[in-house]
PDB file of C-alpha atoms and ligand atoms in Angstrom:
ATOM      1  CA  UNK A  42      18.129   1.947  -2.724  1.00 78.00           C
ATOM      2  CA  UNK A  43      16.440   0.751  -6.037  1.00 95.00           C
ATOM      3  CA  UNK A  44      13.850  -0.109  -7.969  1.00 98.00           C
ATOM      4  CA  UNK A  45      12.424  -3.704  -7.517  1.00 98.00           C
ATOM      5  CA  UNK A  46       9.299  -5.725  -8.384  1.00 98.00           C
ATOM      6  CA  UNK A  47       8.538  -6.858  -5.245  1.00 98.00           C
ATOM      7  CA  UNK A  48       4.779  -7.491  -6.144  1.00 97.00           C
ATOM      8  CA  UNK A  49       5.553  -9.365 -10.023  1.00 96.00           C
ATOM      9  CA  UNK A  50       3.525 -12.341  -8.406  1.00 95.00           C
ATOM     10  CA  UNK A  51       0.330 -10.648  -7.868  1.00 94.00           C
ATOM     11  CA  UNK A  52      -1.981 -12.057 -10.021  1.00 90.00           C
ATOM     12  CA  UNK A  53      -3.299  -9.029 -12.403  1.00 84.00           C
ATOM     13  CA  UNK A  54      -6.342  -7.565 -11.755  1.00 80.00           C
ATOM     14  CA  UNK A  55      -9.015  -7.172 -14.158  1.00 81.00           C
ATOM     15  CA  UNK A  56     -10.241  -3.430 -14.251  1.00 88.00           C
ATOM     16  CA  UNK A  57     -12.998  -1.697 -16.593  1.00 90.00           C
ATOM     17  CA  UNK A  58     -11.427   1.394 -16.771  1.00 93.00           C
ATOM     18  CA  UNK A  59     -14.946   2.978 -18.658  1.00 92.00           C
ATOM     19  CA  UNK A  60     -17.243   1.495 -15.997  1.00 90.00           C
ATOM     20  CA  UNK A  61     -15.585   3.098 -13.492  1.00 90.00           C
ATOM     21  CA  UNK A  62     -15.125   6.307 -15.124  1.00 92.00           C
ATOM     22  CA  UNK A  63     -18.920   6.754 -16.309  1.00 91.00           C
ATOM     23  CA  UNK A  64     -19.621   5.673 -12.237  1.00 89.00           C
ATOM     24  CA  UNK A  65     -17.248   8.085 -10.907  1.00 92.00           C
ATOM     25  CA  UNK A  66     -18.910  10.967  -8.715  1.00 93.00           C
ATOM     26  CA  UNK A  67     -18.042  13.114  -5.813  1.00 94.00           C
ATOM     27  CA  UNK A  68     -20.378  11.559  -3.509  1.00 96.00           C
ATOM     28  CA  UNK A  69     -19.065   7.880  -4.688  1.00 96.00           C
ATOM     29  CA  UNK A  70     -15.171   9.292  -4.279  1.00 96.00           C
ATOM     30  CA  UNK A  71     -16.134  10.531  -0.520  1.00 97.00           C
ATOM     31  CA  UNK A  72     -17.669   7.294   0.631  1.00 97.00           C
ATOM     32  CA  UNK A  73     -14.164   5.328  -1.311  1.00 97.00           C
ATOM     33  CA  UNK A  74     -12.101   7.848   0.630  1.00 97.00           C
ATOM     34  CA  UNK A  75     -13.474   6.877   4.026  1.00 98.00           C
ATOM     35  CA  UNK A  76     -11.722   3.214   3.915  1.00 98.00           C
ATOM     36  CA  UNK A  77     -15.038   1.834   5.176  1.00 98.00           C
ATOM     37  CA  UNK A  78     -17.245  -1.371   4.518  1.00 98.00           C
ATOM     38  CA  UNK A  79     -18.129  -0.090   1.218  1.00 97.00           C
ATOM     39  CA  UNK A  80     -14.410   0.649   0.104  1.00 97.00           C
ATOM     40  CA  UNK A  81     -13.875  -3.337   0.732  1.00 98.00           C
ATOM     41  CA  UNK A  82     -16.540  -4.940   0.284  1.00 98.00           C
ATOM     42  CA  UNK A  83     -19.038  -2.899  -1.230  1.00 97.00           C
ATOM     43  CA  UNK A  84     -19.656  -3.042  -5.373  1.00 94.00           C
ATOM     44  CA  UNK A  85     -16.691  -2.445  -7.501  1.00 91.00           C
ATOM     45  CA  UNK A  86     -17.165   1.041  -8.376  1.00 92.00           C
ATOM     46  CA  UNK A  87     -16.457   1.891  -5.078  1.00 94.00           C
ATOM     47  CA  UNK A  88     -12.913  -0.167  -4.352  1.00 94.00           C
ATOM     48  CA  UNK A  89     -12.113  -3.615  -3.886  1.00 93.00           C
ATOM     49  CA  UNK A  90     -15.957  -4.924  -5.223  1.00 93.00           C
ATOM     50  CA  UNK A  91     -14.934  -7.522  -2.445  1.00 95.00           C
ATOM     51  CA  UNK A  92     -11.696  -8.085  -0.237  1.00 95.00           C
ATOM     52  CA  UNK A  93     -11.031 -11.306   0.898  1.00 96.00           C
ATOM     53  CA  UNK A  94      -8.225 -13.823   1.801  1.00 97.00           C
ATOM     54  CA  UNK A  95      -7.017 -16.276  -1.400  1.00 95.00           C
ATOM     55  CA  UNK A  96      -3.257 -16.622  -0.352  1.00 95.00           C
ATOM     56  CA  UNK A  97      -2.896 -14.509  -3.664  1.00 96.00           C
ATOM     57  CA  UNK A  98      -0.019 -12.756  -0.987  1.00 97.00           C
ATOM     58  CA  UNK A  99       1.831 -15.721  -0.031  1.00 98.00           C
ATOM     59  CA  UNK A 100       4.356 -15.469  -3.411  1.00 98.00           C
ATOM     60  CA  UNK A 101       4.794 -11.610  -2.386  1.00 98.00           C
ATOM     61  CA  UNK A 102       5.489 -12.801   1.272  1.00 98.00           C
ATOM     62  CA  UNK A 103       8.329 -15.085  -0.177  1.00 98.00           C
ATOM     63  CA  UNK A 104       9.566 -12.270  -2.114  1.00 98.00           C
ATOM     64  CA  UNK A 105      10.082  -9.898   0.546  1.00 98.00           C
ATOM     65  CA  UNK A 106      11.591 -12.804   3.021  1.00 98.00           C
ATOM     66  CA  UNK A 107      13.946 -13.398   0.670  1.00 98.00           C
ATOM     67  CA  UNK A 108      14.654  -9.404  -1.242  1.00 98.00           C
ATOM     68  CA  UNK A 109      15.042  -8.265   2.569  1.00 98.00           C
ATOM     69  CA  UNK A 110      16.749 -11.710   3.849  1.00 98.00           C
ATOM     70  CA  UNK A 111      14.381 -11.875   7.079  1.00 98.00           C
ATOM     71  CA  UNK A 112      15.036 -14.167   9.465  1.00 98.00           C
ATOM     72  CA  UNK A 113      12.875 -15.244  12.653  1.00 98.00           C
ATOM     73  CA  UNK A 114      12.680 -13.214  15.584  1.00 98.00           C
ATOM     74  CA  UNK A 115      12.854  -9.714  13.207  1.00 98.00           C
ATOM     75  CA  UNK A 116      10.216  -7.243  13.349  1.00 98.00           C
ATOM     76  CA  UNK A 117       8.350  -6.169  10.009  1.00 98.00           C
ATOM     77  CA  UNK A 118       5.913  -3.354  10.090  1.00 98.00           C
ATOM     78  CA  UNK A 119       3.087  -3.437   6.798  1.00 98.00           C
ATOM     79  CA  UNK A 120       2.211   0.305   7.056  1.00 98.00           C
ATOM     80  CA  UNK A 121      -1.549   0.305   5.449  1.00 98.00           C
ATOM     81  CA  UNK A 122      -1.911  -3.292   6.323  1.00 98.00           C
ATOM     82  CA  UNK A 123      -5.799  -3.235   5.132  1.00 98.00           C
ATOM     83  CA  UNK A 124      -7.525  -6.610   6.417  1.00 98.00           C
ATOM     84  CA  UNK A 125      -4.020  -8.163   7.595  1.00 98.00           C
ATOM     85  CA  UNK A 126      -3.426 -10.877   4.547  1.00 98.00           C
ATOM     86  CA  UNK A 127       0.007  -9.277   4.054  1.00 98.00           C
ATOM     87  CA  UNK A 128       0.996  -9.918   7.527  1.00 98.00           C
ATOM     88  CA  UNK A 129      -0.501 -13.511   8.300  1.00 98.00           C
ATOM     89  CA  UNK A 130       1.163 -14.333   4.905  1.00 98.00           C
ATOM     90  CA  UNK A 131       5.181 -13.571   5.612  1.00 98.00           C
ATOM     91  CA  UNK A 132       4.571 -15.012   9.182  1.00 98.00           C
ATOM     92  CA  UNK A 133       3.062 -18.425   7.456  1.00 98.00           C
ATOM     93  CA  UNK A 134       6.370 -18.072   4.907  1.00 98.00           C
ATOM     94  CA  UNK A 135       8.600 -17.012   7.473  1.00 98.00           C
ATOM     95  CA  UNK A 136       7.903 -18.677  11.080  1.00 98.00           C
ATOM     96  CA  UNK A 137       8.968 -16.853  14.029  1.00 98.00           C
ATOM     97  CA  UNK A 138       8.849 -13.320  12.191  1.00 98.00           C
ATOM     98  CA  UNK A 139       7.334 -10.977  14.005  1.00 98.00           C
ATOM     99  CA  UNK A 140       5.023  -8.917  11.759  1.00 98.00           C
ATOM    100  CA  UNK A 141       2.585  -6.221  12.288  1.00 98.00           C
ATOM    101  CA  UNK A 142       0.347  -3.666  10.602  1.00 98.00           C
ATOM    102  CA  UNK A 143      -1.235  -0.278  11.010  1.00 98.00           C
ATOM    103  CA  UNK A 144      -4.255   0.843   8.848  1.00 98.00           C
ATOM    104  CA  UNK A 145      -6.407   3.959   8.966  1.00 98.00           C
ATOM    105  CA  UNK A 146      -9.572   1.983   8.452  1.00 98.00           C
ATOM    106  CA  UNK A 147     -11.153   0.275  11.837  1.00 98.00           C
ATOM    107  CA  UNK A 148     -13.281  -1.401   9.689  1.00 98.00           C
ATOM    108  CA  UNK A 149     -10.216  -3.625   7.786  1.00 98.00           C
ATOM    109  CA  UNK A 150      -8.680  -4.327  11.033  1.00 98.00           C
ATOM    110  CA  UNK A 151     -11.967  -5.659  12.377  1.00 98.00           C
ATOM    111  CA  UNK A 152     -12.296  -7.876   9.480  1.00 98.00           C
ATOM    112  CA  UNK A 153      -8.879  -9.478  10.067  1.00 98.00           C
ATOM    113  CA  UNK A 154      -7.712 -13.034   9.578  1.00 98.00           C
ATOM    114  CA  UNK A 155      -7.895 -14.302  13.934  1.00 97.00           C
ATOM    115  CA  UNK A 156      -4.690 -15.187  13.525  1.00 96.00           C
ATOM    116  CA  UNK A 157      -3.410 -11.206  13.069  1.00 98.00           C
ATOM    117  CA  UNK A 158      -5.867  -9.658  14.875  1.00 98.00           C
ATOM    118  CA  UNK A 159      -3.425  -8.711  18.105  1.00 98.00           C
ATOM    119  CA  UNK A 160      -0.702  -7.471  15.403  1.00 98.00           C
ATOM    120  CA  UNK A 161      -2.831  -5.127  13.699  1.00 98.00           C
ATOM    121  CA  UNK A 162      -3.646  -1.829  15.266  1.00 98.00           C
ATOM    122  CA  UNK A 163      -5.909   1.059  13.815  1.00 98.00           C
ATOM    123  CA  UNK A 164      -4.044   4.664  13.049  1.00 98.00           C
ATOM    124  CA  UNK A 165      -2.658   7.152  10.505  1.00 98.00           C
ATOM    125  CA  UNK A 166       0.595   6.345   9.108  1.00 98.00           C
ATOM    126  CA  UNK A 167       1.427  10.317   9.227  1.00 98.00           C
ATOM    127  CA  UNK A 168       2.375   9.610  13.053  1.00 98.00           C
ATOM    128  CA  UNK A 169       3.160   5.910  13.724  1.00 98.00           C
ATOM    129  CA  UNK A 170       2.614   4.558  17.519  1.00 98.00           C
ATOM    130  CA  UNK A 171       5.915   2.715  17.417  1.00 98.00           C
ATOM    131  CA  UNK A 172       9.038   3.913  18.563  1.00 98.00           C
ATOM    132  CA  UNK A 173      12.612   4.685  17.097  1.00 98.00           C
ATOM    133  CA  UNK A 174      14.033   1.596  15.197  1.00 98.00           C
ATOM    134  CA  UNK A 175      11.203  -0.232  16.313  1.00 98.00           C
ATOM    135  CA  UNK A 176      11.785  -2.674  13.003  1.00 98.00           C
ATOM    136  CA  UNK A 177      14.133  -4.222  10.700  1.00 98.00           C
ATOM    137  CA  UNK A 178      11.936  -3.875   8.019  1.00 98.00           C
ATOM    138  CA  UNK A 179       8.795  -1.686   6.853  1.00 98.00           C
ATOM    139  CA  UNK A 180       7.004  -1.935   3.803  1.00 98.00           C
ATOM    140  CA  UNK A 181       3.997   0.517   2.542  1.00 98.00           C
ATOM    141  CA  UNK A 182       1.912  -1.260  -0.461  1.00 98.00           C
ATOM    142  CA  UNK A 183      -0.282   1.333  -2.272  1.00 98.00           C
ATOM    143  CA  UNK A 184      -0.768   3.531   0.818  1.00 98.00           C
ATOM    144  CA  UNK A 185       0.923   6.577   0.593  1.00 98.00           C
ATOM    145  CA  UNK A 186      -0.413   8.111  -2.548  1.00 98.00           C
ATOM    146  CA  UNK A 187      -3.704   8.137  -0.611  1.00 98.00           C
ATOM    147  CA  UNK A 188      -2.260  11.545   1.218  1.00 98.00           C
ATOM    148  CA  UNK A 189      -1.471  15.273   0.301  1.00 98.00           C
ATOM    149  CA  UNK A 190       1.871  15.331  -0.726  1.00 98.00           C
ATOM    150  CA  UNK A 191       3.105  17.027   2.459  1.00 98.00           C
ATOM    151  CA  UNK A 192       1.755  14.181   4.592  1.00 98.00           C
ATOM    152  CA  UNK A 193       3.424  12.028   2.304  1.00 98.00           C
ATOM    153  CA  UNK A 194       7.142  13.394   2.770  1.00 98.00           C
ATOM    154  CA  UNK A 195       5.500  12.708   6.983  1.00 98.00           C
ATOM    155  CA  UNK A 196       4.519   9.507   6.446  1.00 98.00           C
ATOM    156  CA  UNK A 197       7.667   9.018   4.682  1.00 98.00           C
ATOM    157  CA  UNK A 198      10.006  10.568   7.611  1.00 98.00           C
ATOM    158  CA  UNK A 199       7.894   8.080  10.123  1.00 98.00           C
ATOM    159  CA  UNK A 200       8.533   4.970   8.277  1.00 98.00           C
ATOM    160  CA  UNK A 201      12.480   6.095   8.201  1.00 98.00           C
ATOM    161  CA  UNK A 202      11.956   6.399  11.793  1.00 98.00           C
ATOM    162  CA  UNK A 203      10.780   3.662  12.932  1.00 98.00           C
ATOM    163  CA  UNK A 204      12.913   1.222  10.894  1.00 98.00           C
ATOM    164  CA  UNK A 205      16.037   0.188  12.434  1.00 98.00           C
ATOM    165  CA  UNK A 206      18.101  -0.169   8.340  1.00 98.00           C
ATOM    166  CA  UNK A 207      17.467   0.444   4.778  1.00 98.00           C
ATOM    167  CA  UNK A 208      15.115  -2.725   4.639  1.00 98.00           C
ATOM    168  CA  UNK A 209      12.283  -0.355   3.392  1.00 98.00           C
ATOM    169  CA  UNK A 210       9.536  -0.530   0.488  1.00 98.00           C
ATOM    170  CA  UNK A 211       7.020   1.882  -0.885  1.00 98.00           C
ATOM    171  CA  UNK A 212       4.475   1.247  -3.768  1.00 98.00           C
ATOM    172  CA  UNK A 213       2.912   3.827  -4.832  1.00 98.00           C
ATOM    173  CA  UNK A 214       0.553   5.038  -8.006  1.00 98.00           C
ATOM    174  CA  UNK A 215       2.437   6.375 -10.957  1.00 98.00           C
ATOM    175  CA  UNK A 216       2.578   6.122 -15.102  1.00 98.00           C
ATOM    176  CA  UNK A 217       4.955   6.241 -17.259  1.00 97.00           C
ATOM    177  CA  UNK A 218       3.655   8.491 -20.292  1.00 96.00           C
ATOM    178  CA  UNK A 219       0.640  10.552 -20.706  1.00 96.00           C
ATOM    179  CA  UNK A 220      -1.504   7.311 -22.095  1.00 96.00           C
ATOM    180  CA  UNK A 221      -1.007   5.550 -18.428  1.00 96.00           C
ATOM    181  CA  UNK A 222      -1.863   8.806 -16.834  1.00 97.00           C
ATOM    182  CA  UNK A 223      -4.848   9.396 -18.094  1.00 96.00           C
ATOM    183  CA  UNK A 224      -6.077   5.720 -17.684  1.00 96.00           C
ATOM    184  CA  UNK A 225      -4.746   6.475 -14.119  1.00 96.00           C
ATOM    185  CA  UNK A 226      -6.930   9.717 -13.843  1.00 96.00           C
ATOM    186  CA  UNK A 227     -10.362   7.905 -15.263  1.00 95.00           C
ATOM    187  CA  UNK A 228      -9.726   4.915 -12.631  1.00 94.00           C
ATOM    188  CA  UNK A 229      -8.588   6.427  -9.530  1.00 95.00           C
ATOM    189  CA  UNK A 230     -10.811   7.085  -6.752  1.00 95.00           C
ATOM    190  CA  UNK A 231      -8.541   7.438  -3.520  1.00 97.00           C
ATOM    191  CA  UNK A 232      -4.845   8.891  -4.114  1.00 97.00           C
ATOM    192  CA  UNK A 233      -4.648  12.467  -3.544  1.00 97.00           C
ATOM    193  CA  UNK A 234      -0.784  12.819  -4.243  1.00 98.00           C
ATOM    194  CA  UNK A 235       0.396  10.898  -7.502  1.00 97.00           C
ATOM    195  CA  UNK A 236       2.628  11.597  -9.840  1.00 98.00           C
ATOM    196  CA  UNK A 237       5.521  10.130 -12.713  1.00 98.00           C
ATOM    197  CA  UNK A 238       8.438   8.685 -11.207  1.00 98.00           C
ATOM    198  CA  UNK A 239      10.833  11.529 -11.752  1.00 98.00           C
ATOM    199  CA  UNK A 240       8.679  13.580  -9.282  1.00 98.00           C
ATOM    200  CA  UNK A 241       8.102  10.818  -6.526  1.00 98.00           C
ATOM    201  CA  UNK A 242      11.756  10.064  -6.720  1.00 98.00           C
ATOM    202  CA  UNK A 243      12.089  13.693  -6.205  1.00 98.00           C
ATOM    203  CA  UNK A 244      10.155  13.629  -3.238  1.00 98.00           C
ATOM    204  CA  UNK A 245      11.782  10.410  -1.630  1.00 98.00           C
ATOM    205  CA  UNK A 246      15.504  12.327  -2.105  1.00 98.00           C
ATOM    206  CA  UNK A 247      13.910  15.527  -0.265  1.00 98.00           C
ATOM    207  CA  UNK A 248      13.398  12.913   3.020  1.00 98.00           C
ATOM    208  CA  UNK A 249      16.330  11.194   2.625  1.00 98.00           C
ATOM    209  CA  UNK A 250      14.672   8.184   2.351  1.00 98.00           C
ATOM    210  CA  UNK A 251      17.464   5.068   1.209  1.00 98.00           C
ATOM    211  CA  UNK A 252      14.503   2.177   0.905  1.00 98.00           C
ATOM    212  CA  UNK A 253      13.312   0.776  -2.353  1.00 98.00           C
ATOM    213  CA  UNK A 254      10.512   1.659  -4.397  1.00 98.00           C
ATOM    214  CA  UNK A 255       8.154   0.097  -7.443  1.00 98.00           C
ATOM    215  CA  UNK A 256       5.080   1.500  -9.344  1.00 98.00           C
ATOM    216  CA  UNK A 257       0.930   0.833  -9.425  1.00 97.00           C
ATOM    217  CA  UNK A 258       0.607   1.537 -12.700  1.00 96.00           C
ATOM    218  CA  UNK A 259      -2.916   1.179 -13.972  1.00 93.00           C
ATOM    219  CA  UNK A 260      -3.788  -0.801 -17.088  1.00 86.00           C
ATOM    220  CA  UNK A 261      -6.910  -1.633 -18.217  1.00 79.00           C
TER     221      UNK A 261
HETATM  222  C1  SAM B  81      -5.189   0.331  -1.791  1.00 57.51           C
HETATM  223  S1  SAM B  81      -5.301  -0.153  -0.112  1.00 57.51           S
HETATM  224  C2  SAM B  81      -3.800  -1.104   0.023  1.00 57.51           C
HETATM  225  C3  SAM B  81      -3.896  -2.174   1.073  1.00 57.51           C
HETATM  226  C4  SAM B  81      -2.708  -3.144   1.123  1.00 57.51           C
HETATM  227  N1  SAM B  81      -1.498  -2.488   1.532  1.00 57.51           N
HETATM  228  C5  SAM B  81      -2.531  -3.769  -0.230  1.00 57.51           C
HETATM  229  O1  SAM B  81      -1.540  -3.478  -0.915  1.00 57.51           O
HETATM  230  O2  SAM B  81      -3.395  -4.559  -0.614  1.00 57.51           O
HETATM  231  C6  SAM B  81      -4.916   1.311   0.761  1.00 57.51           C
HETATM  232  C7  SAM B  81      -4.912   1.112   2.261  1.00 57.51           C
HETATM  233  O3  SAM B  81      -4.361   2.271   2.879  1.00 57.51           O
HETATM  234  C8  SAM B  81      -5.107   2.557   4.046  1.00 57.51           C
HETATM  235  N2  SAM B  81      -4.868   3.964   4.369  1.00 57.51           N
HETATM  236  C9  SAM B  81      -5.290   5.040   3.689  1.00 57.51           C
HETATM  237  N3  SAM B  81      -4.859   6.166   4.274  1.00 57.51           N
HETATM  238  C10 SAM B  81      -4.138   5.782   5.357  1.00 57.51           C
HETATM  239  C11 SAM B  81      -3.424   6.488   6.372  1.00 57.51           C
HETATM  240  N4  SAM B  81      -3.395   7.824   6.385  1.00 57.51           N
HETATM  241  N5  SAM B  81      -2.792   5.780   7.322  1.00 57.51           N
HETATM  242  C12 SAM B  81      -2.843   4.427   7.324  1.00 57.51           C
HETATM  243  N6  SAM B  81      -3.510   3.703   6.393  1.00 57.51           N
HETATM  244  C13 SAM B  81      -4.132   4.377   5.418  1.00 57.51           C
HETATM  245  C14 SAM B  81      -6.528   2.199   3.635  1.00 57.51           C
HETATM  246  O4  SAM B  81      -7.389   2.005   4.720  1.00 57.51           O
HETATM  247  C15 SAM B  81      -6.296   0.926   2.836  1.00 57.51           C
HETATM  248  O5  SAM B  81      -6.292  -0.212   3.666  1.00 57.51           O
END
């Protein structure tokens, strides 16, 4: 279990912190929360501002393939899979891996890459449609903070479930000091459970979960 950078290669996103803040309003926060057309691909205040394939995953495929040693012919479940780039990216890097997602939002799935669009199935990760040690790995990028923190510790005890090892990774919002928080606080529109380390660490020990973590840590 530890801490690990699986994501380093990502390139960094630009974010107006003070745009979004002076945006920011209940109604625009409800529509965000829905994980719709708007959340993707609508303007910026809303989400993405635009979600679409650039390979910008392929590096973070490579690192995963190679952090989790994956070989062909495992399984690999990407829990909040969004449009799929995740998943048609460590099957490019890794032929004859057998990945697939899960997402909330119908809408994502629907706007898949063809290539993933039998591997990707719509549902809540709080009760995955896959049985016992289904996988040999899971990973969850920036998906569970979007849930109370009880469905958290049950998406938590799902992904444990389903994964056949240790070969588990959760990103998840956090800060380090009260500077990042607050910077967190103006931009975020979607988590509903976030928190410093100490107390998501806290809550990975109360599940027993033995995968490896890293941090979203918003900057402007
Ligand atoms: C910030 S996006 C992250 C997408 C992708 N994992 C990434 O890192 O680019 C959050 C994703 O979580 C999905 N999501 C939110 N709540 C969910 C839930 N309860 N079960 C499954 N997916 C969920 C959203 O639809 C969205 O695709």
């Amino acid at each position: 279990m530890a801490e690990v950078n699986l994501l380093q290669a990502l390139p960094q996103t630009k974010r107006n912190i003070q745009k979004r803040k002076d945006a920011k309003d209940p109604e625009i926060i409800a529509i965000a929360k829905q994980f719709g057309q708007m959340y993707f691909d609508g303007p910026r205040e809303y989400g993405y501002g635009g979600y679409q394939y650039d390979g910008r995953w392929i590096p973070v495929a490579k690192n995963i393939v190679t952090h989790f040693g994956l070989k062909p012919g495992m399984r690999v479940l990407d829990v909040g899979c969004a449009k799929g780039f995740l998943v048609k990216d460590l099957m490019e890097v890794c032929p004859g891996l057998e990945v697939f997602g899960i997402d909330i939002s119908s809408y994502a799935i629907s706007n898949c890459p063809d290539e993933v669009a039998e591997r990707l199935v719509q549902g809540n990760c709080i009760s995955l449609p896959f049985s016992n040690h289904e996988f040999d790995a899971v990973i969850a990028l920036n998906v569970l903070h979007n849930l109370e923190r009880r469905a958290v510790k049950s998406a938590l005890l799902e992904i444990i479930r389903v994964c056949n090892s240790d070969k588990m990774f959760i990103q998840v919002d956090s800060y380090l000091d009260d500077n990042q928080r607050h910077i967190f606080l103006d931009w975020v529109l979607t988590a509903q459970f976030h928190d410093f380390p100490a107390g998501w660490l806290q809550l990975f020990g109360e599940v027993g979960y033995k995968g490896d973590w890293y941090w979203t840590i918003v900057t402007e």
